[in-house]
Amino acid sequence: MAIRKQQKEETRTRIINVALTLYGENGFVHTTTAEIARAANVSHGTIFVHFPTQKDIFISVINAFGSQIATRLHDLLAENASVRDVFAAHLKGLIEFEPFYSRLVSEQSLLPLEARDTLVMIQSCVSFHLGQAIERQFCAQDDRALPIHLIFNGWIALIHYYLANHDLFAPGESVLKNCGKELLAYYCQLITKSFSQANPC
Amino acid sequence: MAIRKQQKEETRTRIINVALTLYGENGFVHTTTAEIARAANVSHGTIFVHFPTQKDIFISVINAFGSQIATRLHDLLAENASVRDVFAAHLKGLIEFEPFYSRLVSEQSLLPLEARDTLVMIQSCVSFHLGQAIERQFCAQDDRALPIHLIFNGWIALIHYYLANHDLFAPGESVLKNCGKELLAYYCQLITKSFSQANPC
Amino acid sequence: MAIRKQQKEETRTRIINVALTLYGENGFVHTTTAEIARAANVSHGTIFVHFPTQKDIFISVINAFGSQIATRLHDLLAENASVRDVFAAHLKGLIEFEPFYSRLVSEQSLLPLEARDTLVMIQSCVSFHLGQAIERQFCAQDDRALPIHLIFNGWIALIHYYLANHDLFAPGESVLKNCGKELLAYYCQLITKSFSQANPC
Amino acid sequence: MAIRKQQKEETRTRIINVALTLYGENGFVHTTTAEIARAANVSHGTIFVHFPTQKDIFISVINAFGSQIATRLHDLLAENASVRDVFAAHLKGLIEFEPFYSRLVSEQSLLPLEARDTLVMIQSCVSFHLGQAIERQFCAQDDRALPIHLIFNGWIALIHYYLANHDLFAPGESVLKNCGKELLAYYCQLITKSFSQANPC
DNA sequence: AATGAATGAGCCTTCATTCAT
DNA sequence: CATGAATGAAGGCTCATTCAT
């Protein structure tokens, strides 16, 4: 019976992985439960055995995605990283999940709140490391200093903006691969200069 | 004769305005032609007398929106404005159309290309003034200078990010009203410091 | 006021002619009242001023068509015509109205009964001449003779069949022009031989 | 598993049969997918589970019809049949499917090309046997002989004409049953006499 | 547990007809 | 009278979800 359980778990996992791929390829809105079933080689009904509701599929997928990317980011975000290192790691991590992440950002407004939660989780992770890096790198946080949450939001915003307009900045390719370096350089320059002027410590 | 034409135009306008409102309230994806008809106090069929296709409603609405906001921005963007003035005017303009603009940004990926066109148009307008302001304010554009397109995209990205996450930053209210000042201050500080260090001219 | 009346009549006539053309071109089923209005350069409402119902347009059109073709056939069907002459005149007459006549035959089942009436009327006309011609040409009508109504129906059937399958027998062209001669020759031969054997008088 | 498949097939078949009946009764144009669903005791959606498109229902129905009638004709068309036998068998076969066949002929011009294909198929079948029968019965095909395709088209045309005007020739009844004998006698006489005179062999 | 056939609410769109101007 | 804007009843089709097998 353990075999049964294992098989079920395997089916569930397959559905999630297939859904994750389809969501990335066609977007959440244009991915039907029937398509997922077909791609996962299970019956349409099976989908609803594992996930009572379409929303549940989504939640499971996004959770799976969340864990994967969190793990990956954890690995990438080394201790004692510089600000640039943090951003670079973040980019590297996102690039590995770009299609899905991109859809997530683009269609966020139409998705259950869990989508937001996962994004927040990912960002907390990076944000935390960024905070440490900034503290290390730029001594104190005096009054004139830039608030970390804005620095971070500015960075996230930039990435999301480029992802949302990927067909404008890198049609048919990975925006993050194409523009990541430029964004990184730009944003680091911006931050660094601001800080160095504010806190030459 | 003129009366009829005027009334028709009025109906058409009413449909567009109603649609603009509904789009802003419920989003594009969740606004049906039947709802628009109901809200506009016309029969469902009337909608298709004025707009052959659902897409056409959208296009007309977005064009109407585009003209309105362009006009408004044109008025707000004074000559000889400082960088801060440009950003402030931009914010002020957007605040007046926030619900619709917010949906436009959030659901962009699911909308016809005309949505992007309008956004680009709006941004070109602001971008142009920003370019001039930067040039005036920060002398030259030497190698170490920040590329304007990045400065601008960074700003747009920030605003869009806050709009997309308005329920996080200002639940039930206007994000731009709530966070606009902070964003403005932050971004100006960032830009100014970077420039002043780079080009103390 | 006679001018008014005349103008009205003229409009009515224009609508009918336009409808006749459109019916011939696109078929009855696929010709909308709006199209007719547009093609006739009148408002959509005007159509219903002259014709209370779509059906009434059709009836008027078919009556107009009926008179025209009846007149024409009357002219073509000379006295003392041979059987072949009658058939030839019939063909010649139909060719002049082929598009409309063809649609009439093809879509007859979906049209008001008036369509049938007109077809019957046309056919009575030809049938009458055919009867006379046969009597003249083949002496008596003894028991072994072919019944005229069958001879005639056979001929009509043949023509209608070729009209209904015009895209098979003469794609993009006039079937009657292309195949008329062959049909004529064949049918005359058939009739003649049958009669000459039956009644060598 | 087999049960499900069988039930599905049964539903599909029921839909097809119901549609076939409705098409025969009310015509293709006036039979809606909702009506078919109702008559087949399935939900409207079920129709589209089995047939993606209204056209697909039609095609399936006409294919089903095609096979049935082809099989029946094959059975009826004996070897060594006389010309009269072939015509009689043809009539007998058609009578069994008269309502549907009649609609098919009447509304052909508004139907997908598959309608024509099926008609052609049926006719090829009969035409082939007719050709053989004629050859057997009337020795040679000299120059004066009647071309088979015209003989056949004449026959088909006659039947179609009577079907199309069934309410004229046999209101509320089967035209083929009512007039079939007469048509058969007439056409055989016509053919026979023509041939016997041409080729008295 | 898995299957997959069936469901039905909901959406966009068409078009003959009406009626205020 | 003529106009043409407005009407509303249908119709085809989609898709998440249910349930008998």
Short mmCIF file of C-alpha atoms in Angstrom, two decimals, chain A residues 91 98 102 105-106 154-171 173-184 186, chain B residues 116 147-158 160:
data_model
loop_
_atom_site.label_atom_id
_atom_site.label_comp_id
_atom_site.label_asym_id
_atom_site.label_seq_id
_atom_site.Cartn_x
_atom_site.Cartn_y
_atom_site.Cartn_z
CA LEU A 91 19.13 37.43 -10.79
CA GLU A 98 12.12 32.92 -15.45
CA SER A 102 7.49 36.14 -15.25
CA VAL A 105 4.46 38.76 -11.90
CA SER A 106 2.46 39.60 -15.01
CA GLY A 154 13.27 49.69 -6.42
CA TRP A 155 15.31 46.68 -7.39
CA ILE A 156 12.36 44.31 -7.45
CA ALA A 157 10.31 46.82 -9.35
CA LEU A 158 13.00 47.15 -11.97
CA ILE A 159 13.21 43.42 -12.48
CA HIS A 160 9.48 42.98 -12.59
CA TYR A 161 9.15 45.82 -15.03
CA TYR A 162 11.61 44.23 -17.37
CA LEU A 163 9.96 40.86 -16.98
CA ALA A 164 6.54 42.30 -17.67
CA ASN A 165 7.87 43.95 -20.79
CA HIS A 166 10.17 41.18 -21.87
CA ASP A 167 8.84 41.22 -25.40
CA LEU A 168 9.92 44.83 -25.58
CA PHE A 169 13.36 44.48 -24.07
CA ALA A 170 14.25 41.00 -25.28
CA PRO A 171 11.70 39.58 -27.68
CA GLU A 173 14.56 35.54 -25.25
CA SER A 174 15.26 35.79 -21.58
CA VAL A 175 15.12 39.40 -20.46
CA LEU A 176 17.05 38.71 -17.35
CA LYS A 177 19.82 37.08 -19.31
CA ASN A 178 19.83 39.89 -21.82
CA CYS A 179 19.40 42.90 -19.60
CA GLY A 180 20.32 41.50 -16.22
CA LYS A 181 23.90 42.73 -16.34
CA GLU A 182 22.92 46.17 -17.35
CA LEU A 183 20.31 46.39 -14.65
CA LEU A 184 22.74 45.09 -12.11
CA TYR A 186 23.02 50.42 -13.13
CA ARG B 116 1.10 48.62 -24.47
CA PRO B 147 21.72 56.42 -18.78
CA ILE B 148 18.43 58.25 -18.98
CA HIS B 149 16.44 55.29 -20.18
CA LEU B 150 17.42 53.40 -17.05
CA ILE B 151 16.61 56.28 -14.82
CA PHE B 152 13.26 56.52 -16.44
CA ASN B 153 12.53 52.83 -16.47
CA GLY B 154 13.53 52.67 -12.84
CA TRP B 155 11.01 55.31 -12.03
CA ILE B 156 8.21 53.74 -14.07
CA ALA B 157 9.04 50.38 -12.63
CA LEU B 158 8.77 51.71 -9.13
CA HIS B 160 4.07 50.19 -11.51
#
